[in-house]
mmCIF file of C-alpha atoms in Angstrom:
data_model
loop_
_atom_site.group_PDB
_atom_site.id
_atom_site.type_symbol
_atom_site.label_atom_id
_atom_site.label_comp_id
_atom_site.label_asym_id
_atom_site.label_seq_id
_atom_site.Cartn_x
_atom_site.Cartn_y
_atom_site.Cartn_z
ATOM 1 C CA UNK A 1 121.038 77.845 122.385
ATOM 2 C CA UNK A 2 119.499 81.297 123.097
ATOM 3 C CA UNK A 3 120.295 83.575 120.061
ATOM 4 C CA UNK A 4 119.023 86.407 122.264
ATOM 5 C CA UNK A 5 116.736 88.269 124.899
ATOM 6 C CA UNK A 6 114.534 90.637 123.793
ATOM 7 C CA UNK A 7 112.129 93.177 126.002
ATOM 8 C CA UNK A 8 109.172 92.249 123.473
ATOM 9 C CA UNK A 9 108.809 89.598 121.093
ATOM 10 C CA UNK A 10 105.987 90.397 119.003
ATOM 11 C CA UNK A 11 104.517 87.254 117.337
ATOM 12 C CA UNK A 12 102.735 88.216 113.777
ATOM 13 C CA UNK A 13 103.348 91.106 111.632
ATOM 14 C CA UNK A 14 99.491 91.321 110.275
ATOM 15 C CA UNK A 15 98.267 95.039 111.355
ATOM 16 C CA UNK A 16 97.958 94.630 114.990
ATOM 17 C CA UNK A 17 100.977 93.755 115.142
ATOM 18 C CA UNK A 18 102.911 95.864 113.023
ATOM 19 C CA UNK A 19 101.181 98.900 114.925
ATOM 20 C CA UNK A 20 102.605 97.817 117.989
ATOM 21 C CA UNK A 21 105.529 97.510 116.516
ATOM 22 C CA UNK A 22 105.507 101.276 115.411
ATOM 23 C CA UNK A 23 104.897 102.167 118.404
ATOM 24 C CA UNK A 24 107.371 99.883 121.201
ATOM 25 C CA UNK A 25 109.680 101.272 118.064
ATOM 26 C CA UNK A 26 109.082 105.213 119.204
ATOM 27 C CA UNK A 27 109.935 104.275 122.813
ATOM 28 C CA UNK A 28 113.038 103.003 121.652
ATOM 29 C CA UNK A 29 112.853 99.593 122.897
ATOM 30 C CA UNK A 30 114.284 96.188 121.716
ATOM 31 C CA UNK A 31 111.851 94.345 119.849
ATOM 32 C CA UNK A 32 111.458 91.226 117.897
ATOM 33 C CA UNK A 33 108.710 90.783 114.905
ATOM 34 C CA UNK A 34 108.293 87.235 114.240
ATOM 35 C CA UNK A 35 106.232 86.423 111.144
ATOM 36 C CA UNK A 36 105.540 83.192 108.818
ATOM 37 C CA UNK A 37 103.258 85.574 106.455
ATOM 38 C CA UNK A 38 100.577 83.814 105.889
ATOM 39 C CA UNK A 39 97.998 86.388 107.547
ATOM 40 C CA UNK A 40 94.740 87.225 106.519
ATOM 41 C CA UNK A 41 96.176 90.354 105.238
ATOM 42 C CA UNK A 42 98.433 88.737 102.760
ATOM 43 C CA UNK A 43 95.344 87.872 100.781
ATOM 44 C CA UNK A 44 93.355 90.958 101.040
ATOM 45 C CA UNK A 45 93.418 92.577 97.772
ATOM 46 C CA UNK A 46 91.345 96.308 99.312
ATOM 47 C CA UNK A 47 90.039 97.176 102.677
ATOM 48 C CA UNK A 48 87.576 100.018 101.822
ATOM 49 C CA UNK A 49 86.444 101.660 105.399
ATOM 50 C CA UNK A 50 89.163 103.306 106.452
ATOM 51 C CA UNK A 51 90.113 106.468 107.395
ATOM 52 C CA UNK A 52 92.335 108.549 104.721
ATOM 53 C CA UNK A 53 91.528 105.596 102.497
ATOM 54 C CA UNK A 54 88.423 106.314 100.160
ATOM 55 C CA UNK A 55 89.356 104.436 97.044
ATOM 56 C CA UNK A 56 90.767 101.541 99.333
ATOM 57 C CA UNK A 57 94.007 99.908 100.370
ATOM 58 C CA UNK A 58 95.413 96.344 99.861
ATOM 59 C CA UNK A 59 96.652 94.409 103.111
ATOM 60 C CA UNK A 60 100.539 94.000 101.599
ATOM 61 C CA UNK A 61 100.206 97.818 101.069
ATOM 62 C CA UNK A 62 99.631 98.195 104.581
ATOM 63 C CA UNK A 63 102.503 94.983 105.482
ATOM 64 C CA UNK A 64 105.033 96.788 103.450
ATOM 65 C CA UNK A 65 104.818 100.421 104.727
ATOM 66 C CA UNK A 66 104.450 99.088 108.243
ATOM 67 C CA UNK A 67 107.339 96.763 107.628
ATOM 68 C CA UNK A 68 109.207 99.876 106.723
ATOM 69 C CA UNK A 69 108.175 102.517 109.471
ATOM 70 C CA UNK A 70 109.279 100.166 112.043
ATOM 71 C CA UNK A 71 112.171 99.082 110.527
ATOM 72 C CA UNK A 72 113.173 102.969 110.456
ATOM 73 C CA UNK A 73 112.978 102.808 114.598
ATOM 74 C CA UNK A 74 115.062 99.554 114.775
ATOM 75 C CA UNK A 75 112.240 97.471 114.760
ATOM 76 C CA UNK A 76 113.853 93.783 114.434
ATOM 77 C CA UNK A 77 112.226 91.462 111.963
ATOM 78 C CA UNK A 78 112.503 87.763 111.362
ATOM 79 C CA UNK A 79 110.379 85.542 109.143
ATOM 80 C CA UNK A 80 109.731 81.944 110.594
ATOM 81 C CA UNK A 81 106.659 80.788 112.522
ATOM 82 C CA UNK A 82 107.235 80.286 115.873
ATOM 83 C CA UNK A 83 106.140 76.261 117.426
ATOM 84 C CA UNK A 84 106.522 76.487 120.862
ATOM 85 C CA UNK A 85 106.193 78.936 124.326
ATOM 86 C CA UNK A 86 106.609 78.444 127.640
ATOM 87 C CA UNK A 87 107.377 81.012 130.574
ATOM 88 C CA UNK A 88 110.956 80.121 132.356
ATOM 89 C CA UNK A 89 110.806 82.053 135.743
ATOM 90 C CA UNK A 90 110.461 85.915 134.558
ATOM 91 C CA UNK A 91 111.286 85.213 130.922
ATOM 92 C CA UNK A 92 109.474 83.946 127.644
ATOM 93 C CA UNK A 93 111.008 81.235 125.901
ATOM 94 C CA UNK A 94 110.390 80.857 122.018
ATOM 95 C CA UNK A 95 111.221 78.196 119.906
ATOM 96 C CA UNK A 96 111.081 78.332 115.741
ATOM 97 C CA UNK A 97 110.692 76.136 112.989
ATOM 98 C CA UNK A 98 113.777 76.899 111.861
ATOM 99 C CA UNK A 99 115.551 75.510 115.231
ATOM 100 C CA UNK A 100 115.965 79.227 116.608
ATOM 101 C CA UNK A 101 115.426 80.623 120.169
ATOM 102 C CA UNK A 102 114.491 83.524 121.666
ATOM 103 C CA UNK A 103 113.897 85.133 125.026
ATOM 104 C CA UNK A 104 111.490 87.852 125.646
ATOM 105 C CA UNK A 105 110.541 90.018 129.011
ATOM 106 C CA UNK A 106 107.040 90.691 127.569
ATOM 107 C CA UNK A 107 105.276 88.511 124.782
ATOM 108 C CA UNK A 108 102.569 90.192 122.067
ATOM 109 C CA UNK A 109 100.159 87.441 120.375
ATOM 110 C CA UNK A 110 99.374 88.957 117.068
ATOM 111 C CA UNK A 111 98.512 85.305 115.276
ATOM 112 C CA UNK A 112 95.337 86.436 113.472
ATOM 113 C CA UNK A 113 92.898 83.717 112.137
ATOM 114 C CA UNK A 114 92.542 82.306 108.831
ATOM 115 C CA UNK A 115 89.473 82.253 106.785
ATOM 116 C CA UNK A 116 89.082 78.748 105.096
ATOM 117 C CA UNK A 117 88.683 79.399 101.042
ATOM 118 C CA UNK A 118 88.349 76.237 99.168
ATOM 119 C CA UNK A 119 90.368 75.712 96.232
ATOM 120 C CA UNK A 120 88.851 77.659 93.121
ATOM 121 C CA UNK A 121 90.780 78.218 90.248
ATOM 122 C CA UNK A 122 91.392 82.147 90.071
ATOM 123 C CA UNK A 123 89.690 83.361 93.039
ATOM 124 C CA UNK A 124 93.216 85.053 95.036
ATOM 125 C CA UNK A 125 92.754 88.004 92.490
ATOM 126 C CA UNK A 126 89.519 89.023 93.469
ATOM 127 C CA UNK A 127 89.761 89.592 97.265
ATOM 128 C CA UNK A 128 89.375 92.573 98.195
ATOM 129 C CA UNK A 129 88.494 93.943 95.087
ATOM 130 C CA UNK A 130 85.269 92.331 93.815
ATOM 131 C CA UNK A 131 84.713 89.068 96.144
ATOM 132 C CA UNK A 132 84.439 90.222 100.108
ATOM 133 C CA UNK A 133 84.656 88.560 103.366
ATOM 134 C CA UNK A 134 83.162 90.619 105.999
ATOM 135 C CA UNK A 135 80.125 92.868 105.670
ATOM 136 C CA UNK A 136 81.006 95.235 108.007
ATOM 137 C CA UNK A 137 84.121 95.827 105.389
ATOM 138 C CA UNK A 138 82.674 96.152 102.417
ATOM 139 C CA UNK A 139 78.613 94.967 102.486
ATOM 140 C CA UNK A 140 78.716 98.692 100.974
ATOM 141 C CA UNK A 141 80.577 97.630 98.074
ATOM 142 C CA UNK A 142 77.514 95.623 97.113
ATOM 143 C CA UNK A 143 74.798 97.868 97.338
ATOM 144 C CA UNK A 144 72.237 97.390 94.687
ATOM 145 C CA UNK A 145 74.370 94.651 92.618
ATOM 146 C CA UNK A 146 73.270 90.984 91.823
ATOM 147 C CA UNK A 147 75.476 89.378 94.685
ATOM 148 C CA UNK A 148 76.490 85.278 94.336
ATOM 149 C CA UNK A 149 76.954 84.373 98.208
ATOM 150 C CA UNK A 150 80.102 81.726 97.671
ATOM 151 C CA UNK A 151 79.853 79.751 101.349
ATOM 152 C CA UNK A 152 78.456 76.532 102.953
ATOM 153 C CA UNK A 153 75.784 75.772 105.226
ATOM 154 C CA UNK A 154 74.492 78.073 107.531
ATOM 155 C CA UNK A 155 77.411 80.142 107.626
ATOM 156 C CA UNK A 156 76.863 80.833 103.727
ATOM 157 C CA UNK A 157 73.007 81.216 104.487
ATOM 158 C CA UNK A 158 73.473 83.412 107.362
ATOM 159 C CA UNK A 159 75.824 85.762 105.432
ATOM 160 C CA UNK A 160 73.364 86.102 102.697
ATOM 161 C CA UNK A 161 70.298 86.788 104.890
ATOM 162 C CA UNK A 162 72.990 89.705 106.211
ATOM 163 C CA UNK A 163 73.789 91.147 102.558
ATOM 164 C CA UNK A 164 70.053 92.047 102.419
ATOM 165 C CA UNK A 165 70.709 94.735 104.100
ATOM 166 C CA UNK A 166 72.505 96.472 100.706
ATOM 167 C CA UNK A 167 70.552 94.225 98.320
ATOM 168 C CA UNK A 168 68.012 92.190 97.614
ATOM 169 C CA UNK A 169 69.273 90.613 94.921
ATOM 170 C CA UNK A 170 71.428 87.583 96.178
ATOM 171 C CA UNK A 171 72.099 84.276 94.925
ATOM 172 C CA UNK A 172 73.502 81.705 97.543
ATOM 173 C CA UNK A 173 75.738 78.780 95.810
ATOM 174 C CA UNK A 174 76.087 76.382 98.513
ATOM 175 C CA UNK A 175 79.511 74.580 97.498
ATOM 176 C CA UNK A 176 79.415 72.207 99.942
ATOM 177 C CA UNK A 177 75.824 71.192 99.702
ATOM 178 C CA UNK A 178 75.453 71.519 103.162
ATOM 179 C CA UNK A 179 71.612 70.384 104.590
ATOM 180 C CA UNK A 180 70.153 74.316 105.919
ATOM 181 C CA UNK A 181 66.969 73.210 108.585
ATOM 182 C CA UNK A 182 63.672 74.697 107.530
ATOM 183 C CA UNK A 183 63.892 78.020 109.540
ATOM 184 C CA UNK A 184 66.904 78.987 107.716
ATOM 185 C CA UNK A 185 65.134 77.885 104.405
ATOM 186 C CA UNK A 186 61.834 79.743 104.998
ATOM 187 C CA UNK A 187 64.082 82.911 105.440
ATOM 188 C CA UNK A 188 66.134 82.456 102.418
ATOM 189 C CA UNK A 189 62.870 82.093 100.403
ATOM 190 C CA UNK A 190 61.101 85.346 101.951
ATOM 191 C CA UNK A 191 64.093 87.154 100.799
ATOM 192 C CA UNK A 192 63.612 85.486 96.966
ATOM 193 C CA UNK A 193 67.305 84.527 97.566
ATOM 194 C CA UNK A 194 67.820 81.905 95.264
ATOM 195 C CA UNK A 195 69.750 78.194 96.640
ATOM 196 C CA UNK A 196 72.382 76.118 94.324
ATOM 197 C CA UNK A 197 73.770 73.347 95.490
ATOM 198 C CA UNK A 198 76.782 72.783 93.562
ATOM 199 C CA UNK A 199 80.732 72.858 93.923
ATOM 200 C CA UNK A 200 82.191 76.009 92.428
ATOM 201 C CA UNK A 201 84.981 75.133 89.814
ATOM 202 C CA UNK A 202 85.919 78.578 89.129
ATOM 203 C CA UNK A 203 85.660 82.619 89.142
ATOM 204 C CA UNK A 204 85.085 83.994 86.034
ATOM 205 C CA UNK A 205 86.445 87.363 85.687
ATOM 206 C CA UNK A 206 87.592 90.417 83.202
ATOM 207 C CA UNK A 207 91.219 91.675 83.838
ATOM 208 C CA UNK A 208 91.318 89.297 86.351
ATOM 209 C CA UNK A 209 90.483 90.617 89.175
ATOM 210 C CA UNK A 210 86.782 91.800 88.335
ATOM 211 C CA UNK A 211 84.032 89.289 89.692
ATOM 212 C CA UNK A 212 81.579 88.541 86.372
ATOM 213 C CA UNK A 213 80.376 85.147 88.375
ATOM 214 C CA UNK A 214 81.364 81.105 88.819
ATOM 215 C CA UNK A 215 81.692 78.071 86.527
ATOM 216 C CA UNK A 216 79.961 74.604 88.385
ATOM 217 C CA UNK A 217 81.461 71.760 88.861
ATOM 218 C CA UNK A 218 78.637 70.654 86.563
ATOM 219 C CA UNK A 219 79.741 72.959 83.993
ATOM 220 C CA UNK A 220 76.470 76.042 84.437
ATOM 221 C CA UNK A 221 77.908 79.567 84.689
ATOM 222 C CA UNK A 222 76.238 81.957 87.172
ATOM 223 C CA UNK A 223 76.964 85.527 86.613
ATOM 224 C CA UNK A 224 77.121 88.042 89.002
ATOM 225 C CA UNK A 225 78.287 91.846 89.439
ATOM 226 C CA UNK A 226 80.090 90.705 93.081
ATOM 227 C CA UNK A 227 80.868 87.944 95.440
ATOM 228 C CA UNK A 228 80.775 87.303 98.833
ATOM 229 C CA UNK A 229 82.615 84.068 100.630
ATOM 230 C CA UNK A 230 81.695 82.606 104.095
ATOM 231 C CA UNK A 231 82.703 78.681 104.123
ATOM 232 C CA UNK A 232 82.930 78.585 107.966
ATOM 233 C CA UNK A 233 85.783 76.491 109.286
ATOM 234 C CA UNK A 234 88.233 79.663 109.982
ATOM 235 C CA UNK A 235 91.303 79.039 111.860
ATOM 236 C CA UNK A 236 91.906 81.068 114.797
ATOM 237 C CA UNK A 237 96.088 80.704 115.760
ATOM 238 C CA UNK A 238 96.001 81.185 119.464
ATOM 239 C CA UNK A 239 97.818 77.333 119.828
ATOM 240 C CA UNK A 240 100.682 79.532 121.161
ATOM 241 C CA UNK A 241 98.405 81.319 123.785
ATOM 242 C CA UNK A 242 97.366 77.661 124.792
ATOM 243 C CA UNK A 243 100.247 76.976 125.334
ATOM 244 C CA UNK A 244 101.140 79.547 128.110
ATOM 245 C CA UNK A 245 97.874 78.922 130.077
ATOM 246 C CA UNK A 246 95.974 81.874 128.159
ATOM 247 C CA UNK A 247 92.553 81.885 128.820
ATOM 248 C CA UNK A 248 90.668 81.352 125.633
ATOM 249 C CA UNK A 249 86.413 81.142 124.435
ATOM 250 C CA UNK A 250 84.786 78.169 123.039
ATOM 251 C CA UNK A 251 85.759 79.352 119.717
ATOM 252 C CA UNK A 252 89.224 79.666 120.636
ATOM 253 C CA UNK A 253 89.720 83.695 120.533
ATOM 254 C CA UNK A 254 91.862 85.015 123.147
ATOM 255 C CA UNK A 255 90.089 86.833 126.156
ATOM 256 C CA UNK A 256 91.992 90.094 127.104
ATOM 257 C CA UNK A 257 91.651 93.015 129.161
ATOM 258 C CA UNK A 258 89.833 95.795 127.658
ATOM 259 C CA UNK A 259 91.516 98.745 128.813
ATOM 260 C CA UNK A 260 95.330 97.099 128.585
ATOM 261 C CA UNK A 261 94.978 94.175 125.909
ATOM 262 C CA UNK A 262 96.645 91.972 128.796
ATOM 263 C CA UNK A 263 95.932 88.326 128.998
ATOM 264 C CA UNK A 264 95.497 86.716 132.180
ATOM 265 C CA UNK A 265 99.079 85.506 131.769
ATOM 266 C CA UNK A 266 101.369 88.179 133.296
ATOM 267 C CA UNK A 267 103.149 89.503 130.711
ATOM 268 C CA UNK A 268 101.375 88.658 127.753
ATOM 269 C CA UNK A 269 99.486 90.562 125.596
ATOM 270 C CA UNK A 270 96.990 89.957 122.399
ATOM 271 C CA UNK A 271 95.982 91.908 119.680
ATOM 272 C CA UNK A 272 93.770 91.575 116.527
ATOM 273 C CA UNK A 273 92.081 89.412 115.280
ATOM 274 C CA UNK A 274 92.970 86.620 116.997
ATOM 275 C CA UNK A 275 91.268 88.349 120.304
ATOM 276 C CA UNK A 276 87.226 88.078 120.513
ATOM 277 C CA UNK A 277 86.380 91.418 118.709
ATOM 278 C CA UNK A 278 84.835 92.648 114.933
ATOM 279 C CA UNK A 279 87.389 91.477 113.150
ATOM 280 C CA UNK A 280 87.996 95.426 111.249
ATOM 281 C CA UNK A 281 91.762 96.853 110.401
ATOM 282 C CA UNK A 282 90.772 99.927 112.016
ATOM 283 C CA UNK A 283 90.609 98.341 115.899
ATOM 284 C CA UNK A 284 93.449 95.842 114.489
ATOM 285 C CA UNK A 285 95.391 99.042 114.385
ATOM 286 C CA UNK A 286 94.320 100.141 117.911
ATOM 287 C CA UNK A 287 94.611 97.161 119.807
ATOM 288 C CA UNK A 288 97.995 97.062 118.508
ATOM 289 C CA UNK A 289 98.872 100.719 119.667
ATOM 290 C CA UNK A 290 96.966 100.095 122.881
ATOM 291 C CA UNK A 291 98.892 96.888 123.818
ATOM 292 C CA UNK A 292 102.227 98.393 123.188
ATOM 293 C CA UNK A 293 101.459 101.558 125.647
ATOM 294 C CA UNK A 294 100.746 99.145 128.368
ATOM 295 C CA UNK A 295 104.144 96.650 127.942
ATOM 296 C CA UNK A 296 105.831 100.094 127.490
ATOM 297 C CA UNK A 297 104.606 100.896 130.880
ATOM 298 C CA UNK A 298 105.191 97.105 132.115
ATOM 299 C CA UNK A 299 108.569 97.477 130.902
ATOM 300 C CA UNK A 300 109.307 100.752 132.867
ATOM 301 C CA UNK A 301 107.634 100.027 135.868
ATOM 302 C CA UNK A 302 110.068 96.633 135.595
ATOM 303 C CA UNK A 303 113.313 98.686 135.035
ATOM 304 C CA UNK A 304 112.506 100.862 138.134
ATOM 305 C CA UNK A 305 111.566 97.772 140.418
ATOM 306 C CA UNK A 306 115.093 96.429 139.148
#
């Protein structure tokens, strides 16, 4: 049973989403947020390079007040994670874990992606704060300190080589012990970046979120001013956009229109991170504004045509 039709379903309340939100919200249409929160932004602890922002700003900071300036323009919000899509004639049908159904005129992907972070013991705390994800973020953050690269393979290798850029200090603990090929190896050692190949047990830290290094499997403690994680293996959640015949990269990002955020799917749109960009809050924020102007004029140009 249809519980109701919406003009926009928005799928994901990370920061694209809520954006659009804010702003379908100001031209007073009916919208549905639809959210399992479990984003990428749930975790972040600071996000450092943004505007109005100089001492930083955690990613539920961000959730809540956006939760709350769209909920002041009537913004609709529902938490569940949403299983299944499919286009019926001009509408959108939705279908939630929690046996619920929607309709929706116009249909914004917001999924995000997931970065895979191996289970260690009392690492949560420090994201964001003193253990980073992405250099263009915070490789700042880093500049000059005695950095322990947390990560796998080449993705952990690669990240490192990157970091030199602030430092050249830089320890790489390879948890997974993945084999690097020579190249990768010469370049680690022309850097002097240092190679252990051992499973990380846990983060030590002082007031809990402040990185002072890892305890080894094998029991050795590495100290370190700050960390750095790249495991490979992230999720990207654009199942949905599969789903509707959304055209998608190797790597499963969602390809969109430039100017209008539109997927090749009438209709649909895509913001964030789940769409083939740099992965920063700050075009998060504008793909979600960007995507909402264009279903507001989708929307308008639909009511006339009707």
């Amino acid at each position: 049973m249809i519980e109701k039709t919406y003009e926009c379903i928005i799928i994901g309340a990370g920061i694209a989403g809520l954006q659009a939100a804010i702003q379908l919200g100001r031209y007073m249409h009916d919208v549905l947020v639809i959210d399992s929160e479990n984003g990428r932004s749930n975790l972040c602890r600071g996000y450092h390079n943004m505007l109005g922002w100089p001492d930083g700003v955690s990613g539920q900071t961000l959730r809540d007040l956006g939760r709350k300036q769209a909920k002041s323009l009537d913004i609709e919000f529902m938490n569940d994670l949403v299983i299944g899509a499919e286009k019926k004639d001009k509408l959108f049908l939705l279908r939630t874990k929690q046996g619920k159904e929607f309709q929706a005129r116009t249909l914004l992907l917001s999924t995000g992606i997931k970065d895979r972070i191996p289970e260690i013991k009392y690492i949560e705390p420090c994201l964001g704060i003193s253990i980073y994800v992405c250099p263009d973020c915070d490789g700042y953050e880093v500049k000059d300190k005695h950095v322990l690269l947390l990560g796998s393979g080449s993705t952990g290798a690669n990240l490192a080589l990157t970091l030199t850029y602030w430092t050249k200090n830089i320890t790489f603990i390879n948890h997974d012990a993945k084999q690097l090929d020579e190249a990768l190896l010469h370049k680690l050692e022309q850097n002097q970046i240092q190679i252990i190949n051992e499973q990380i047990e846990e983060i030590m830290t002082e007031n809990e979120s402040i990185f002072k290094g890892v305890i080894l499997k094998n029991g050795q403690r590495v100290s370190g001013d700050r960390g750095f994680i790249a495991f490979g293996g992230n999720v990207v959640h654009s199942e949905l956009a599969s789903q509707l015949g959304v055209e998608r990269l190797e790597n499963k990002h969602i390809v969109v229109n430039p100017r209008t955020k539109e997927t090749n799917v009438t209709n649909v749109w895509a913001a964030g991170d789940v769409v083939a960009h740099s992965e920063q809050v700050t075009i998060a924020m504008a793909d979600g504004c960007q995507a909402a102007i264009w279903i507001h004029k989708r929307l308008l140009k639909e009511r006339e045509d009707s």
